[in-house]
Amino acid sequence: MAQENLSVVLHAKGDLRLVGDGDPPAHVKVLLQMHSVGICGSDVHYWQHGRIGDFVLTKPMVLGHEASGRVVKVGSAVKHLKVGDRVAIEPGVPREMDEFFKSGRYNLSPTIFFCATPPDDGNLCRYYKHSANFCYKLPDNVTFEEGALIEPLSVGIHACRRAGVTLGSTVLICGAGPIGLVSLIVAKAMGASQVVVTDLSPERLKMAKELGADFQLTVKRGEEPQQLAKSVAELLGAQPHITIECTGAESSIQTAIYATRSGGVVVLVGLGSEMATVPLVNAAVREVDIRGVFRYCNTWPMAIAMLSSGKVNVKPLVTHRFPLEQAVQAFETTRQGVGIKVMLKCDRNDQNP
């Protein structure tokens, strides 16, 4: 029996509702019955604040962009997918073949469609339509939840690529939230020899240790960035080649620059205030490259291969599960910072991972 479509819609700042919107649309490129959708910090931020930077909520928007589902209908031009296929969804779809698309950096296209970024709807619903070219078939040994986790895993892959992580790299990761942890997993898979992870939370650092961090460093509020950088060097025996900053906090960006070896790379993944005071001259005279990260591109095939081969394990990241009907409770759990990754189960008849 077909399930009524149900979407988690943010109507305005602080106003999160479950909305039934009838039957799924008939004429689509690919129609998916959603299975697992993870809640991202950005979803919660839109809920609490109604905006992220220049992206402002002006009308009701379906949330969700970390997702997987099953194909229930395909358009006539779709050849690589069939009804019944299990897929992971890449939420960013270029709208035009501009210079960024042509150069393979479509994530930078100013007109890109992106799930749950105003004004584009996300996929936290029972049924969802998406570009077939950005739906990737999952191997039998990769679960729906792993498929949904490819989205945050992709941030880690893109960050490590931008950083140039390779065999023997030593890496500092600032922040042990979901993005810091996937960056850790990917850095180790790409050959990093030693990884230090910092965070305020001992519980999150415990998870980092379980996922392969060689050293964990608890940050104390008010601790001087230069002192923290010194502690990192003492743990590793030398400054790290690479720092991946995942918090967006000004003091953490300062630590990232001070900590990184001369000639090394700092990658900024976390998003904080628009303006930040950082030791730019320190970076300049030591030729420390500072590189930005915006989402990801061309990562889904690599992520699927890493998961299918067993080179990475993201299953421990999922600490809470809720049925779609309990979406508000799930969002509140994420807002409170409980656990690591909260997963919503959208298929009433299949609540398995």
CSV table of C-alpha atoms in Angstrom, one decimal:
chain,number,residue,atom,x,y,z
A,1,MET,CA,0.0,0.0,0.0
A,2,ALA,CA,1.4,3.4,-1.0
A,3,GLN,CA,2.3,5.7,1.9
A,4,GLU,CA,1.0,9.3,2.0
A,5,ASN,CA,3.8,11.8,1.2
A,6,LEU,CA,5.0,13.6,4.3
A,7,SER,CA,7.6,16.3,4.4
A,8,VAL,CA,9.4,18.1,7.2
A,9,VAL,CA,8.8,21.8,6.3
A,10,LEU,CA,10.4,24.8,7.9
A,11,HIS,CA,7.7,27.5,7.6
A,12,ALA,CA,9.7,30.3,9.3
A,13,LYS,CA,12.4,30.7,11.9
A,14,GLY,CA,11.6,28.3,14.8
A,15,ASP,CA,8.4,26.9,13.0
A,16,LEU,CA,9.0,23.3,12.0
A,17,ARG,CA,6.0,21.3,10.8
A,18,LEU,CA,5.1,17.9,9.4
A,19,VAL,CA,3.1,18.4,6.2
A,20,GLY,CA,1.2,15.9,4.2
A,21,ASP,CA,1.1,16.9,0.5
A,22,GLY,CA,-0.8,14.2,-1.3
A,23,ASP,CA,0.4,11.8,-3.9
A,24,PRO,CA,3.9,11.9,-5.3
A,25,PRO,CA,4.3,13.7,-8.6
A,26,ALA,CA,3.8,11.6,-11.7
A,27,HIS,CA,6.2,13.0,-14.3
A,28,VAL,CA,9.7,13.1,-12.9
A,29,LYS,CA,13.2,12.2,-14.0
A,30,VAL,CA,13.5,9.9,-11.0
A,31,LEU,CA,11.1,9.5,-8.1
A,32,LEU,CA,12.4,8.1,-4.9
A,33,GLN,CA,10.8,6.6,-1.8
A,34,MET,CA,13.1,8.1,0.9
A,35,HIS,CA,14.5,5.7,3.5
A,36,SER,CA,17.2,7.4,5.6
A,37,VAL,CA,17.9,11.1,6.0
A,38,GLY,CA,20.5,12.5,8.5
A,39,ILE,CA,20.0,15.8,10.3
A,40,CYS,CA,22.8,18.3,9.6
A,41,GLY,CA,23.9,21.2,11.8
A,42,SER,CA,22.8,23.5,8.9
A,43,ASP,CA,19.2,22.1,9.1
A,44,VAL,CA,19.1,23.0,12.8
A,45,HIS,CA,20.7,26.4,12.1
A,46,TYR,CA,18.0,27.3,9.6
A,47,TRP,CA,15.3,26.1,12.1
A,48,GLN,CA,16.7,28.2,14.9
A,49,HIS,CA,17.8,31.3,12.9
A,50,GLY,CA,16.0,31.3,9.6
A,51,ARG,CA,19.2,31.9,7.7
A,52,ILE,CA,22.9,31.0,7.1
A,53,GLY,CA,24.9,33.9,5.8
A,54,ASP,CA,23.4,35.2,2.6
A,55,PHE,CA,20.9,32.2,2.4
A,56,VAL,CA,17.7,33.5,4.0
A,57,LEU,CA,14.5,31.6,4.5
A,58,THR,CA,11.7,33.7,2.7
A,59,LYS,CA,9.1,30.9,2.2
A,60,PRO,CA,8.4,27.4,3.6
A,61,MET,CA,11.2,25.0,2.7
A,62,VAL,CA,11.5,21.2,3.1
A,63,LEU,CA,14.6,20.4,5.1
A,64,GLY,CA,17.1,17.6,4.7
A,65,HIS,CA,20.1,16.9,2.4
A,66,GLU,CA,21.9,13.8,3.8
A,67,ALA,CA,19.8,11.1,2.1
A,68,SER,CA,19.2,7.8,0.5
A,69,GLY,CA,16.2,6.0,-0.9
A,70,ARG,CA,14.7,3.5,-3.3
A,71,VAL,CA,13.8,4.3,-6.9
A,72,VAL,CA,10.0,3.9,-7.5
A,73,LYS,CA,9.7,5.6,-10.9
A,74,VAL,CA,12.2,6.7,-13.7
A,75,GLY,CA,11.8,9.1,-16.6
A,76,SER,CA,12.0,7.8,-20.1
A,77,ALA,CA,15.5,9.2,-20.7
A,78,VAL,CA,17.0,7.5,-17.5
A,79,LYS,CA,19.2,4.5,-18.5
A,80,HIS,CA,21.4,3.8,-15.5
A,81,LEU,CA,18.7,3.3,-12.9
A,82,LYS,CA,15.6,1.1,-12.6
A,83,VAL,CA,12.7,0.7,-10.2
A,84,GLY,CA,13.9,-0.9,-7.0
A,85,ASP,CA,17.5,0.4,-7.1
A,86,ARG,CA,18.8,1.7,-3.8
A,87,VAL,CA,20.5,5.1,-4.3
A,88,ALA,CA,22.5,7.8,-2.5
A,89,ILE,CA,21.5,11.3,-3.4
A,90,GLU,CA,24.0,14.1,-4.1
A,91,PRO,CA,22.1,17.2,-3.1
A,92,GLY,CA,23.9,19.7,-5.3
A,93,VAL,CA,22.8,19.7,-8.9
A,94,PRO,CA,24.2,22.4,-11.4
A,95,ARG,CA,21.5,24.3,-13.2
A,96,GLU,CA,23.7,25.5,-16.1
A,97,MET,CA,26.9,24.5,-17.9
A,98,ASP,CA,28.9,27.5,-16.7
A,99,GLU,CA,32.7,27.8,-16.3
A,100,PHE,CA,32.6,26.0,-12.9
A,101,PHE,CA,30.7,23.1,-14.4
A,102,LYS,CA,33.1,22.9,-17.3
A,103,SER,CA,36.2,22.9,-15.0
A,104,GLY,CA,34.8,20.2,-12.7
A,105,ARG,CA,34.1,22.5,-9.8
A,106,TYR,CA,30.4,22.6,-10.1
A,107,ASN,CA,30.0,23.1,-6.3
A,108,LEU,CA,31.1,26.7,-6.9
A,109,SER,CA,28.4,27.5,-9.5
A,110,PRO,CA,26.4,30.5,-8.2
A,111,THR,CA,23.2,29.1,-9.6
A,112,ILE,CA,23.5,25.5,-8.3
A,113,PHE,CA,20.4,23.8,-6.9
A,114,PHE,CA,21.1,22.5,-3.4
A,115,CYS,CA,18.7,20.6,-1.2
A,116,ALA,CA,17.5,22.6,1.8
A,117,THR,CA,19.3,25.8,0.9
A,118,PRO,CA,16.8,28.6,0.3
A,119,PRO,CA,14.9,28.7,-2.0
A,120,ASP,CA,15.4,25.0,-2.9
A,121,ASP,CA,13.5,22.2,-1.1
A,122,GLY,CA,15.3,19.3,0.6
A,123,ASN,CA,14.5,15.6,0.7
A,124,LEU,CA,13.3,15.0,4.3
A,125,CYS,CA,10.0,13.5,3.1
A,126,ARG,CA,8.5,10.2,2.1
A,127,TYR,CA,8.8,10.8,-1.6
A,128,TYR,CA,11.2,13.0,-3.5
A,129,LYS,CA,12.2,13.7,-7.1
A,130,HIS,CA,15.8,14.4,-8.1
A,131,SER,CA,18.0,14.5,-11.1
A,132,ALA,CA,18.9,11.0,-12.0
A,133,ASN,CA,22.5,12.0,-12.8
A,134,PHE,CA,23.0,12.9,-9.2
A,135,CYS,CA,21.6,9.6,-7.8
A,136,TYR,CA,24.2,6.9,-7.3
A,137,LYS,CA,23.3,3.2,-7.1
A,138,LEU,CA,24.4,1.6,-3.8
A,139,PRO,CA,26.1,-1.8,-3.8
A,140,ASP,CA,24.3,-4.6,-1.9
A,141,ASN,CA,26.8,-4.4,1.0
A,142,VAL,CA,26.3,-0.6,1.6
A,143,THR,CA,23.3,0.2,3.8
A,144,PHE,CA,20.8,3.0,3.3
A,145,GLU,CA,22.2,4.8,6.4
A,146,GLU,CA,25.7,4.5,5.0
A,147,GLY,CA,24.3,5.9,1.7
A,148,ALA,CA,22.9,8.9,3.6
A,149,LEU,CA,26.2,9.4,5.4
A,150,ILE,CA,28.0,9.8,2.0
A,151,GLU,CA,27.0,13.5,2.2
A,152,PRO,CA,29.0,14.3,5.3
A,153,LEU,CA,31.7,11.8,4.3
A,154,SER,CA,32.0,13.8,1.0
A,155,VAL,CA,32.8,17.0,3.0
A,156,GLY,CA,35.7,15.0,4.6
A,157,ILE,CA,36.9,13.7,1.2
A,158,HIS,CA,36.8,17.2,-0.4
A,159,ALA,CA,38.6,18.7,2.6
A,160,CYS,CA,41.3,16.0,2.5
A,161,ARG,CA,41.7,16.5,-1.3
A,162,ARG,CA,42.0,20.2,-0.9
A,163,ALA,CA,44.5,19.7,1.9
A,164,GLY,CA,46.6,17.3,-0.1
A,165,VAL,CA,46.5,14.5,2.4
A,166,THR,CA,48.7,11.6,1.3
A,167,LEU,CA,50.8,8.7,2.6
A,168,GLY,CA,52.7,9.8,5.6
A,169,SER,CA,50.9,13.1,6.2
A,170,THR,CA,50.6,14.3,9.8
A,171,VAL,CA,47.2,16.0,10.3
A,172,LEU,CA,45.6,18.2,13.0
A,173,ILE,CA,41.8,18.2,13.0
A,174,CYS,CA,40.1,21.0,15.0
A,175,GLY,CA,36.7,19.8,16.2
A,176,ALA,CA,35.3,16.3,16.7
A,177,GLY,CA,31.7,16.9,15.5
A,178,PRO,CA,30.4,14.9,12.6
A,179,ILE,CA,32.5,16.8,10.0
A,180,GLY,CA,35.7,16.5,12.1
A,181,LEU,CA,35.1,12.8,12.5
A,182,VAL,CA,34.5,12.1,8.8
A,183,SER,CA,37.6,14.1,8.1
A,184,LEU,CA,39.5,11.9,10.5
A,185,ILE,CA,38.2,8.7,8.9
A,186,VAL,CA,39.1,9.9,5.4
A,187,ALA,CA,42.5,11.3,6.3
A,188,LYS,CA,43.5,7.9,7.8
A,189,ALA,CA,42.1,6.1,4.7
A,190,MET,CA,44.1,8.4,2.5
A,191,GLY,CA,47.3,7.4,4.3
A,192,ALA,CA,47.8,10.0,7.1
A,193,SER,CA,50.3,8.5,9.5
A,194,GLN,CA,49.3,10.4,12.6
A,195,VAL,CA,46.2,12.4,13.3
A,196,VAL,CA,45.5,14.7,16.3
A,197,VAL,CA,41.9,15.7,17.0
A,198,THR,CA,41.0,18.6,19.3
A,199,ASP,CA,37.6,19.3,20.9
A,200,LEU,CA,36.0,20.8,24.1
A,201,SER,CA,34.0,17.6,24.6
A,202,PRO,CA,35.7,14.5,26.1
A,203,GLU,CA,32.8,12.3,24.9
A,204,ARG,CA,33.4,13.4,21.3
A,205,LEU,CA,37.2,12.8,21.6
A,206,LYS,CA,36.4,9.3,22.9
A,207,MET,CA,34.6,8.7,19.6
A,208,ALA,CA,37.5,10.2,17.7
A,209,LYS,CA,39.8,7.7,19.4
A,210,GLU,CA,37.5,4.8,18.5
A,211,LEU,CA,37.5,5.9,14.9
A,212,GLY,CA,41.3,5.9,14.7
A,213,ALA,CA,42.7,9.2,16.0
A,214,ASP,CA,46.3,8.7,17.2
A,215,PHE,CA,46.0,11.6,19.7
A,216,GLN,CA,43.1,13.4,21.3
A,217,LEU,CA,43.6,16.9,22.9
A,218,THR,CA,40.9,18.4,25.1
A,219,VAL,CA,40.6,22.1,24.6
A,220,LYS,CA,39.9,24.3,27.6
A,221,ARG,CA,37.8,27.4,27.1
A,222,GLY,CA,40.0,30.5,27.0
A,223,GLU,CA,43.1,28.5,26.3
A,224,GLU,CA,45.6,30.5,24.2
A,225,PRO,CA,45.8,29.4,20.6
A,226,GLN,CA,49.6,29.5,20.6
A,227,GLN,CA,49.8,27.3,23.7
A,228,LEU,CA,47.4,24.8,22.1
A,229,ALA,CA,49.5,24.8,19.0
A,230,LYS,CA,52.5,24.0,21.1
A,231,SER,CA,50.7,21.1,22.7
A,232,VAL,CA,49.9,19.7,19.3
A,233,ALA,CA,53.6,19.8,18.2
A,234,GLU,CA,54.5,18.1,21.5
A,235,LEU,CA,52.1,15.2,20.8
A,236,LEU,CA,53.3,14.7,17.3
A,237,GLY,CA,57.0,15.4,17.9
A,238,ALA,CA,56.8,18.1,15.2
A,239,GLN,CA,54.2,20.5,13.7
A,240,PRO,CA,51.6,18.8,11.5
A,241,HIS,CA,51.8,19.1,7.7
A,242,ILE,CA,48.1,19.8,7.5
A,243,THR,CA,45.4,21.3,9.6
A,244,ILE,CA,41.7,20.8,8.9
A,245,GLU,CA,39.6,23.3,10.8
A,246,CYS,CA,36.0,22.1,11.3
A,247,THR,CA,34.6,24.5,14.0
A,248,GLY,CA,34.6,27.9,12.4
A,249,ALA,CA,35.5,29.4,15.8
A,250,GLU,CA,37.9,32.4,15.6
A,251,SER,CA,40.3,31.0,18.3
A,252,SER,CA,40.4,27.6,16.5
A,253,ILE,CA,41.3,29.2,13.2
A,254,GLN,CA,44.1,31.0,15.0
A,255,THR,CA,45.3,27.7,16.5
A,256,ALA,CA,45.2,26.1,13.1
A,257,ILE,CA,47.5,28.7,11.6
A,258,TYR,CA,50.0,28.7,14.5
A,259,ALA,CA,50.0,24.9,14.7
A,260,THR,CA,50.7,24.1,11.0
A,261,ARG,CA,54.2,23.5,9.9
A,262,SER,CA,55.9,26.1,7.7
A,263,GLY,CA,55.1,25.3,4.0
A,264,GLY,CA,52.0,23.4,5.2
A,265,VAL,CA,48.3,23.8,4.5
A,266,VAL,CA,45.3,24.9,6.6
A,267,VAL,CA,41.9,24.0,5.2
A,268,LEU,CA,38.9,25.9,6.5
A,269,VAL,CA,35.8,23.7,6.6
A,270,GLY,CA,33.8,25.1,9.6
A,271,LEU,CA,31.8,28.3,9.0
A,272,GLY,CA,31.7,30.9,11.7
A,273,SER,CA,31.4,34.7,11.7
A,274,GLU,CA,31.9,36.5,8.4
A,275,MET,CA,34.9,38.4,9.8
A,276,ALA,CA,37.6,36.8,11.8
A,277,THR,CA,40.9,38.1,13.3
A,278,VAL,CA,43.6,35.7,12.4
A,279,PRO,CA,47.5,35.7,12.4
A,280,LEU,CA,47.7,36.2,8.6
A,281,VAL,CA,51.3,37.5,8.6
A,282,ASN,CA,52.4,34.5,10.6
A,283,ALA,CA,50.9,32.3,7.8
A,284,ALA,CA,52.3,34.5,5.0
A,285,VAL,CA,56.0,34.6,6.2
A,286,ARG,CA,55.9,30.8,6.8
A,287,GLU,CA,54.2,30.1,3.5
A,288,VAL,CA,51.3,28.3,5.1
A,289,ASP,CA,48.6,28.0,2.5
A,290,ILE,CA,45.0,28.7,3.7
A,291,ARG,CA,42.4,27.0,1.5
A,292,GLY,CA,38.6,27.2,1.7
A,293,VAL,CA,36.1,24.4,1.3
A,294,PHE,CA,32.6,24.8,0.0
A,295,ARG,CA,30.6,21.5,0.2
A,296,TYR,CA,32.2,19.1,-2.3
A,297,CYS,CA,32.2,17.9,-5.9
A,298,ASN,CA,32.9,14.6,-7.6
A,299,THR,CA,33.0,12.6,-4.4
A,300,TRP,CA,30.1,10.1,-4.5
A,301,PRO,CA,31.9,7.5,-6.6
A,302,MET,CA,34.9,7.6,-4.3
A,303,ALA,CA,32.8,7.5,-1.2
A,304,ILE,CA,30.8,4.5,-2.4
A,305,ALA,CA,34.0,2.6,-3.3
A,306,MET,CA,35.5,3.4,0.1
A,307,LEU,CA,32.4,2.1,1.9
A,308,SER,CA,31.9,-1.0,-0.3
A,309,SER,CA,35.5,-2.0,0.1
A,310,GLY,CA,35.5,-1.6,3.9
A,311,LYS,CA,38.3,1.0,3.7
A,312,VAL,CA,36.1,3.3,5.9
A,313,ASN,CA,33.5,2.6,8.5
A,314,VAL,CA,30.9,5.3,9.2
A,315,LYS,CA,28.3,3.2,11.0
A,316,PRO,CA,29.4,4.2,14.5
A,317,LEU,CA,28.5,7.9,13.7
A,318,VAL,CA,24.8,7.1,13.8
A,319,THR,CA,23.8,7.4,17.5
A,320,HIS,CA,20.1,8.1,17.3
A,321,ARG,CA,17.2,7.1,15.1
A,322,PHE,CA,13.7,8.4,14.8
A,323,PRO,CA,10.7,7.7,12.6
A,324,LEU,CA,9.8,10.6,10.3
A,325,GLU,CA,6.7,11.3,12.4
A,326,GLN,CA,9.0,12.2,15.3
A,327,ALA,CA,11.0,14.7,13.3
A,328,VAL,CA,10.6,17.6,15.8
A,329,GLN,CA,12.0,15.4,18.6
A,330,ALA,CA,14.9,14.4,16.4
A,331,PHE,CA,15.7,18.0,15.6
A,332,GLU,CA,15.6,18.9,19.3
A,333,THR,CA,18.0,16.0,20.0
A,334,THR,CA,20.5,17.4,17.4
A,335,ARG,CA,20.0,20.9,18.7
A,336,GLN,CA,21.0,19.8,22.2
A,337,GLY,CA,24.2,18.3,20.8
A,338,VAL,CA,23.3,14.8,22.1
A,339,GLY,CA,25.2,12.0,20.3
A,340,ILE,CA,26.8,12.4,16.9
A,341,LYS,CA,24.5,11.8,14.0
A,342,VAL,CA,20.7,11.6,14.2
A,343,MET,CA,19.0,9.7,11.5
A,344,LEU,CA,15.3,10.0,10.4
A,345,LYS,CA,13.7,6.9,8.9
A,346,CYS,CA,11.2,7.9,6.2
A,347,ASP,CA,9.8,4.5,5.1
A,348,ARG,CA,7.1,3.4,7.5
A,349,ASN,CA,7.5,-0.2,6.3
A,350,ASP,CA,11.3,-0.3,6.6
A,351,GLN,CA,12.9,1.2,9.6
A,352,ASN,CA,16.1,-0.9,9.3
A,353,PRO,CA,19.6,0.8,8.8
